[in-house]
XYZ file of C-alpha atoms in Angstrom:
541
model
C 43.526 92.456 79.685
C 39.847 91.949 80.476
C 39.215 89.250 83.055
C 36.206 86.958 82.700
C 34.875 84.824 85.531
C 35.322 81.097 85.125
C 32.276 79.117 84.074
C 31.310 75.525 84.295
C 30.066 73.408 81.438
C 26.389 73.930 80.750
C 24.149 70.883 80.563
C 21.247 71.234 78.183
C 18.030 69.399 79.065
C 17.075 66.853 76.411
C 13.822 68.635 75.605
C 15.738 71.844 74.700
C 18.204 70.211 72.345
C 17.520 70.224 68.605
C 17.568 66.786 67.026
C 17.068 65.318 63.583
C 16.236 61.799 62.472
C 18.842 60.335 60.174
C 17.187 59.178 56.976
C 16.832 55.423 56.869
C 17.652 55.050 60.563
C 15.954 55.288 63.947
C 18.965 57.070 65.392
C 18.433 60.646 66.521
C 21.360 62.942 65.828
C 21.847 66.227 67.646
C 22.295 69.245 65.409
C 24.851 70.526 67.877
C 26.904 67.365 67.469
C 28.526 68.758 64.329
C 29.109 72.312 65.583
C 32.122 73.499 67.572
C 31.038 73.162 71.187
C 32.823 75.299 73.763
C 31.805 77.126 76.893
C 28.548 79.047 76.573
C 28.271 82.737 75.819
C 27.385 84.877 78.786
C 27.810 88.207 77.028
C 25.086 89.809 74.944
C 27.711 90.664 72.351
C 28.664 87.043 71.832
C 32.103 86.807 73.427
C 32.953 83.417 74.954
C 33.129 84.008 78.669
C 34.688 80.727 79.635
C 37.806 80.981 77.515
C 40.674 83.462 77.389
C 42.282 84.194 74.033
C 45.615 86.041 73.805
C 45.488 89.778 73.217
C 46.882 90.640 69.786
C 50.388 92.078 70.141
C 52.251 94.302 67.700
C 54.482 91.498 66.424
C 51.523 89.259 65.599
C 49.547 92.048 63.942
C 52.476 93.118 61.792
C 53.175 89.531 60.726
C 49.494 89.371 59.663
C 49.909 92.525 57.587
C 53.190 91.318 56.063
C 51.685 88.003 54.971
C 48.993 89.925 53.100
C 51.684 92.259 51.740
C 53.379 89.280 50.118
C 50.142 87.490 49.163
C 49.238 90.277 46.740
C 48.351 88.181 43.687
C 50.931 89.544 41.251
C 52.407 86.087 40.625
C 49.569 83.542 40.757
C 46.877 85.833 39.335
C 48.626 88.147 36.889
C 52.040 86.953 35.741
C 51.193 83.241 35.742
C 48.060 83.838 33.657
C 49.977 86.048 31.201
C 52.723 83.416 30.830
C 50.160 80.629 30.326
C 48.177 82.654 27.745
C 51.384 83.669 25.956
C 52.595 80.069 25.570
C 49.109 78.918 24.511
C 48.928 81.690 21.891
C 52.382 80.778 20.559
C 51.381 77.094 20.347
C 48.045 77.809 18.637
C 47.167 78.381 14.984
C 44.843 80.518 12.909
C 41.687 78.486 12.117
C 41.262 80.351 8.811
C 44.773 79.536 7.575
C 44.802 76.041 9.087
C 47.176 73.994 11.300
C 50.781 75.113 11.179
C 49.911 78.762 10.631
C 50.892 81.442 13.112
C 48.412 83.496 15.103
C 50.891 86.394 14.808
C 51.205 86.322 11.013
C 50.460 89.465 9.019
C 47.536 87.749 7.295
C 46.139 86.269 10.544
C 42.374 86.478 10.987
C 42.587 87.580 14.603
C 41.422 84.237 15.988
C 43.717 81.669 17.589
C 42.782 78.074 18.440
C 44.376 75.083 20.145
C 43.679 71.351 19.694
C 41.165 70.458 22.399
C 39.288 67.196 23.117
C 39.290 66.020 19.500
C 38.427 69.482 18.173
C 39.639 73.005 18.718
C 39.031 75.769 21.238
C 40.069 79.426 21.170
C 42.928 80.456 23.436
C 40.595 82.839 25.299
C 38.190 79.968 25.965
C 41.019 77.712 27.180
C 42.051 80.387 29.701
C 38.431 80.723 30.856
C 38.095 76.932 31.167
C 41.213 76.885 33.355
C 39.634 79.525 35.564
C 36.282 77.729 35.684
C 37.862 74.416 36.674
C 40.029 76.195 39.259
C 36.983 77.753 40.869
C 35.239 74.364 40.889
C 38.180 72.868 42.794
C 38.053 75.795 45.211
C 34.402 74.945 45.789
C 35.373 71.420 46.776
C 38.117 72.684 49.100
C 35.951 75.277 50.842
C 33.003 72.933 51.338
C 35.035 69.887 52.385
C 37.585 71.334 54.782
C 36.594 75.001 55.195
C 34.447 74.481 58.291
C 36.870 71.901 59.687
C 39.339 74.764 60.191
C 37.220 75.896 63.183
C 38.466 72.849 65.153
C 41.720 72.677 67.081
C 44.770 73.954 65.187
C 43.682 72.490 61.848
C 43.071 75.937 60.315
C 46.572 77.096 61.174
C 48.222 74.084 59.552
C 45.822 74.128 56.605
C 46.877 77.678 55.683
C 50.548 76.717 56.008
C 50.249 73.683 53.693
C 48.224 75.553 51.064
C 50.689 78.441 51.147
C 53.642 76.091 50.590
C 51.819 74.474 47.636
C 51.307 77.901 46.071
C 54.957 78.794 46.595
C 56.057 75.510 44.985
C 53.804 76.047 41.946
C 55.243 79.534 41.416
C 58.842 78.333 41.599
C 58.029 75.543 39.130
C 57.172 78.097 36.415
C 60.924 78.375 35.756
C 60.443 75.274 33.571
C 57.972 77.037 31.240
C 60.225 78.140 28.399
C 58.700 76.563 25.250
C 55.240 76.935 23.584
C 54.923 73.132 23.587
C 54.694 73.308 27.403
C 51.470 75.309 27.385
C 49.684 72.302 28.949
C 52.127 72.292 31.863
C 51.720 76.065 32.092
C 47.961 75.573 32.349
C 48.372 73.000 35.143
C 50.818 75.156 37.139
C 48.630 78.227 36.666
C 45.614 76.302 37.994
C 47.515 74.883 41.000
C 48.887 78.306 41.841
C 45.545 80.043 41.321
C 43.598 77.481 43.383
C 46.049 77.544 46.283
C 46.278 81.351 46.111
C 42.486 81.664 46.301
C 42.441 79.269 49.247
C 45.134 81.244 51.092
C 43.006 84.387 50.814
C 39.955 82.665 52.313
C 41.644 80.825 55.177
C 43.860 83.802 55.964
C 40.805 86.096 56.022
C 39.090 83.701 58.452
C 41.669 84.704 61.079
C 40.741 88.366 60.758
C 37.488 88.475 62.830
C 39.200 86.711 65.730
C 42.143 89.114 65.553
C 39.801 92.124 65.492
C 37.909 90.836 68.561
C 41.138 90.468 70.522
C 42.966 93.747 69.942
C 43.577 95.841 73.057
C 41.180 98.482 71.705
C 38.376 95.961 71.100
C 38.889 94.449 74.559
C 38.693 97.918 76.146
C 35.380 98.715 74.458
C 34.061 95.293 75.476
C 35.021 96.078 79.080
C 33.245 99.441 78.919
C 30.124 97.802 77.524
C 30.045 95.060 80.119
C 30.569 97.586 82.924
C 27.708 99.712 81.605
C 29.868 102.660 80.542
C 28.696 102.549 76.903
C 25.597 101.216 75.126
C 25.470 98.168 72.882
C 25.048 100.440 69.847
C 28.213 102.355 70.746
C 30.093 99.095 71.302
C 28.922 97.646 67.979
C 29.945 100.807 66.107
C 33.414 100.842 67.660
C 33.909 97.114 67.068
C 32.839 97.585 63.446
C 35.335 100.443 63.052
C 38.058 98.255 64.592
C 37.291 95.502 62.082
C 37.393 98.055 59.279
C 40.712 99.408 60.606
C 42.419 96.017 60.419
C 40.741 95.135 57.125
C 41.710 98.431 55.489
C 45.277 98.375 56.807
C 45.765 94.789 55.631
C 44.305 95.691 52.212
C 46.643 98.693 52.091
C 49.559 96.369 52.826
C 48.425 94.106 49.992
C 48.477 97.112 47.668
C 51.855 98.258 48.983
C 53.125 94.730 48.352
C 51.695 94.929 44.855
C 53.611 98.156 44.232
C 56.804 96.832 45.822
C 56.709 93.585 43.876
C 56.143 95.337 40.553
C 58.934 97.852 41.200
C 61.360 95.072 42.116
C 60.391 93.177 38.967
C 61.278 96.189 36.812
C 64.885 95.557 37.858
C 64.623 92.297 35.907
C 62.171 93.113 33.125
C 63.862 96.307 31.865
C 67.531 95.201 31.631
C 66.582 91.662 30.502
C 63.682 92.583 28.205
C 65.287 90.704 25.282
C 66.033 87.635 27.396
C 63.470 84.876 26.658
C 63.474 83.865 30.335
C 62.943 87.342 31.788
C 59.252 86.607 32.475
C 60.181 83.456 34.367
C 62.754 85.355 36.417
C 60.104 87.957 37.304
C 57.776 85.224 38.564
C 60.517 83.700 40.718
C 61.358 87.112 42.160
C 57.689 87.802 42.895
C 57.300 84.517 44.724
C 60.470 85.021 46.753
C 59.117 88.376 47.952
C 56.030 86.584 49.331
C 58.102 83.830 50.989
C 60.316 86.360 52.788
C 57.360 88.393 54.107
C 54.816 85.604 54.578
C 56.774 83.151 56.710
C 56.576 85.376 59.814
C 52.830 84.862 60.272
C 53.407 81.157 60.893
C 56.072 82.015 63.480
C 54.375 84.844 65.401
C 50.697 83.872 65.182
C 49.478 83.279 68.747
C 47.531 80.084 69.515
C 43.758 80.534 69.459
C 42.676 76.936 68.858
C 39.094 75.933 68.361
C 37.375 73.082 70.171
C 38.474 69.492 69.515
C 36.905 67.562 66.647
C 33.807 65.654 67.854
C 34.473 62.008 68.624
C 33.958 59.770 65.596
C 34.092 62.645 63.105
C 36.571 63.225 60.262
C 38.085 66.435 58.969
C 36.934 65.376 55.483
C 33.256 64.987 56.410
C 32.605 67.424 59.238
C 32.658 70.396 56.852
C 29.793 69.083 54.714
C 27.696 68.314 57.776
C 28.320 71.717 59.303
C 27.524 73.592 56.119
C 24.338 71.604 55.574
C 23.179 72.249 59.117
C 24.157 75.929 58.878
C 22.297 76.385 55.598
C 19.200 74.821 57.170
C 19.315 77.670 59.682
C 18.951 80.352 56.995
C 15.606 81.492 58.421
C 17.377 82.442 61.645
C 20.201 84.197 59.760
C 18.296 85.706 56.814
C 20.560 88.692 56.155
C 23.731 86.614 56.405
C 22.515 84.212 53.749
C 21.001 86.913 51.530
C 24.410 88.599 51.569
C 26.198 85.318 50.806
C 23.852 84.635 47.870
C 24.111 88.156 46.447
C 27.876 88.197 46.917
C 28.016 84.827 45.130
C 26.604 86.549 42.029
C 28.554 89.787 42.494
C 31.907 88.031 42.944
C 31.195 85.837 39.921
C 30.477 88.913 37.828
C 33.454 90.944 39.065
C 36.025 88.121 38.961
C 34.978 87.013 35.469
C 34.920 90.633 34.268
C 38.496 91.013 35.492
C 39.533 87.800 33.713
C 37.876 88.841 30.446
C 39.432 92.326 30.523
C 42.774 90.698 31.371
C 42.479 88.522 28.252
C 41.715 91.586 26.109
C 44.564 93.496 27.769
C 47.068 90.702 27.130
C 46.004 90.584 23.476
C 46.353 94.369 23.164
C 49.824 94.469 24.732
C 51.081 91.220 23.137
C 51.443 89.439 26.502
C 54.121 91.868 27.662
C 55.100 91.405 31.315
C 56.682 94.872 31.200
C 53.513 96.635 29.993
C 51.396 94.667 32.465
C 53.795 95.742 35.220
C 53.314 99.414 34.322
C 49.528 98.965 34.264
C 49.691 97.064 37.543
C 51.634 99.920 39.141
C 48.918 102.388 38.107
C 46.313 100.147 39.723
C 48.351 99.473 42.861
C 49.198 103.111 43.549
C 45.581 104.244 43.170
C 44.423 101.233 45.221
C 46.643 102.257 48.124
C 45.469 105.865 47.966
C 41.827 104.801 47.727
C 41.938 102.314 50.602
C 43.497 104.868 52.948
C 41.172 107.604 51.678
C 38.034 105.533 52.158
C 39.169 104.543 55.655
C 39.759 108.209 56.578
C 36.302 109.187 55.265
C 34.605 106.346 57.121
C 36.448 107.009 60.381
C 35.844 110.779 60.222
C 32.142 110.703 59.326
C 31.338 107.328 60.953
C 29.800 105.922 57.775
C 28.605 102.321 58.035
C 30.415 99.487 56.297
C 27.445 98.950 53.992
C 27.379 102.595 52.886
C 31.024 102.415 51.875
C 30.486 99.058 50.156
C 27.555 100.407 48.119
C 29.744 103.194 46.723
C 32.198 100.626 45.350
C 29.353 98.512 43.941
C 28.299 101.285 41.563
C 31.615 101.078 39.694
C 31.491 97.265 39.799
C 28.357 97.532 37.647
C 29.708 100.245 35.330
C 32.873 98.334 34.306
C 31.119 95.543 32.325
C 28.649 98.141 31.025
C 31.593 99.989 29.475
C 32.810 96.722 27.955
C 29.395 96.213 26.335
C 29.954 99.342 24.248
C 32.815 97.503 22.543
C 30.304 95.195 20.855
C 29.074 97.995 18.588
C 32.133 100.225 18.185
C 35.922 100.087 18.398
C 36.180 103.697 19.578
C 35.258 102.690 23.125
C 34.770 99.522 25.150
C 38.289 98.194 25.889
C 39.652 98.447 22.357
C 42.215 101.184 22.968
C 45.413 101.483 24.985
C 44.148 104.477 26.991
C 41.092 102.486 28.118
C 43.215 99.852 29.821
C 45.132 102.586 31.622
C 41.830 104.168 32.661
C 40.439 100.779 33.739
C 43.396 100.056 36.017
C 43.163 103.503 37.614
C 39.375 103.261 38.123
C 39.711 99.710 39.423
C 42.273 100.898 41.939
C 40.147 103.831 43.093
C 36.954 101.839 43.621
C 37.511 98.080 43.573
C 40.410 97.829 46.054
C 38.180 99.242 48.849
C 35.484 96.838 47.619
C 37.541 93.882 48.837
C 38.135 95.444 52.255
C 34.479 96.372 52.848
C 33.069 93.091 51.501
C 35.283 91.210 53.965
C 34.196 93.437 56.851
C 30.525 92.977 55.872
C 31.036 89.216 56.161
C 32.780 89.583 59.521
C 29.851 91.619 60.861
C 27.272 89.103 59.629
C 29.165 85.988 60.845
C 28.211 84.373 64.177
C 31.146 84.867 66.603
C 33.145 81.674 67.049
C 32.037 80.204 63.710
C 34.441 82.276 61.638
C 35.936 79.542 59.453
C 32.523 78.015 58.752
C 31.029 81.253 57.471
C 34.213 82.543 55.866
C 34.343 79.177 54.101
C 30.886 79.964 52.715
C 32.119 83.472 51.946
C 35.096 81.985 50.106
C 32.649 79.809 48.201
C 30.827 82.990 47.186
C 33.947 85.039 46.521
C 36.055 82.540 44.618
C 34.258 79.310 43.854
C 31.170 81.118 42.530
C 33.235 82.057 39.495
C 33.135 78.561 38.105
C 29.823 79.685 36.526
C 30.835 82.937 34.840
C 33.967 81.714 33.009
C 32.143 78.664 31.641
C 29.217 80.752 30.396
C 31.533 83.359 28.879
C 33.800 80.819 27.176
C 30.725 79.205 25.579
C 29.604 82.634 24.318
C 33.076 83.402 22.942
C 33.353 79.978 21.288
C 29.966 80.517 19.659
C 30.499 84.104 18.493
C 34.282 84.422 18.183
C 33.945 87.808 19.897
C 35.366 88.405 23.401
C 33.135 91.434 23.932
C 29.912 89.417 23.673
C 30.538 88.206 27.219
C 30.075 91.642 28.796
C 26.226 91.835 28.671
C 25.912 88.706 30.821
C 28.443 90.075 33.305
C 26.679 93.456 33.484
C 23.344 91.770 34.277
C 25.011 89.590 36.919
C 26.691 92.521 38.707
C 23.612 94.760 38.510
C 21.208 92.171 39.965
C 23.598 91.238 42.787
C 24.233 94.874 43.719
C 20.509 95.659 43.915
C 19.969 92.724 46.296
C 22.803 93.911 48.581
C 21.642 97.538 48.506
C 18.006 96.831 49.341
C 17.970 93.331 50.836
C 20.722 93.301 53.505
C 20.248 94.999 56.895
C 23.663 94.749 58.587
C 22.459 95.886 62.032
C 19.688 93.293 62.203
C 21.947 90.697 60.613
C 24.672 91.251 63.226
C 22.153 90.889 66.081
C 20.762 87.714 64.493
C 24.294 86.292 64.172
C 25.154 86.922 67.826
C 21.830 85.426 68.989
C 22.333 82.370 66.769
C 25.878 81.840 68.080
C 24.749 82.090 71.706
C 22.026 79.481 71.158
C 24.337 77.220 69.176
C 26.834 77.186 72.033
C 24.301 76.088 74.642
C 22.368 73.781 72.316
C 19.078 75.689 72.288
C 18.543 75.996 68.531
């Protein structure tokens, strides 16, 4: 373990401290008052010299991987949405044939609507509304309590509570057995989806701190501080260490995806004629996560943040921190350019996935079994791709951004392919083979996308402010998608054509990718983040 000399608290002269005048008051408020204040940085790489954090041990690291293995999204993202859409479709009617008609009838027009707010809304639009509202709630969660997770042990307990809520929502789906319960299905899907999205963000916020405290990272920090290696060499090795943990955890998520789907086949195949087989599969999926996920809360070592400032509340400190952090965008230009571009990119990719999922469910008649086979194709290729990309990056020392750019190209091409479906039914997600191809291509290129986007954020985040900036990242990654689904559902409601949503999504993904490719300098952004963190700690901003 690397030993750091003890330090004493640093007093900042009044003239060096940043202050602001509260509107409508004569009281001056220090900017630093709402930031986590701990001992100052003495290292040029931004490691807190006055505080020892436990070195990551094998048991803790494996419990981290296993949590992500269980938190693979099969239940709250895939099965729950399919069950909700299936019940909504069964409860709906054909608007051409009128109320009481079946959307599955031989003479059905192909459209299916539900009573909604005094009128009607297509089933596809209802699913998109559920997603849009879910992302809006995620926005509120990430902005209100995201930054508060940097204080004390709040982040640890926050992840535990949100995880339990998600588990409870998944187990409650056993009650969804009749089309008349589509409203309850919508509510449980939203609760599960919101809490699942929150678990990803707050769990990911632990990753930079883990990566900084592995034995390998500590050894390279020691070599740097003793003058054995340069800062550039240290930064490269630390980046590779972050990518190692990120890629291995993503691989575990994919392995969990494969394992969960294979286990579910033991229910879906022999009980395919049982009306509750889908519910049983959801319960089994959730139990898999519970068994693997609980160990993180047992073996995670304590790395608490500073105490909450006197007079502050966990419900208000987040808003103040985010506002003050955003006001510093000129000092962290590349961090905020990345957050903005990723806001658009995540919106485009997440909504594209939802729209293709709706088309896929329609094509395969909401079959859990067919979706399981498709999911296996995606999961197997995702695992291969994540390990393959990591090998390529480690062997040739490619930067995180270079690897991320490669995945972005396919992110843009997916909605472009969907656009073709506007003018022809030969291509553009109209055929069975296209959904197989989509899941394989998604696995090969978009699974590494998640790993590298997370590592990009870790490299551009000021050390010690992980939850604050990963909260903003979560806002970009999840909550941004309250825009896309609402725009797309309005387009679908207006045109009656699911494929008309793809042009908007293509433009969104293309613009965001161009900004990331040409507007984000990771090396300069990382140096800016370390400098900003050092000044924030000693109150010199």
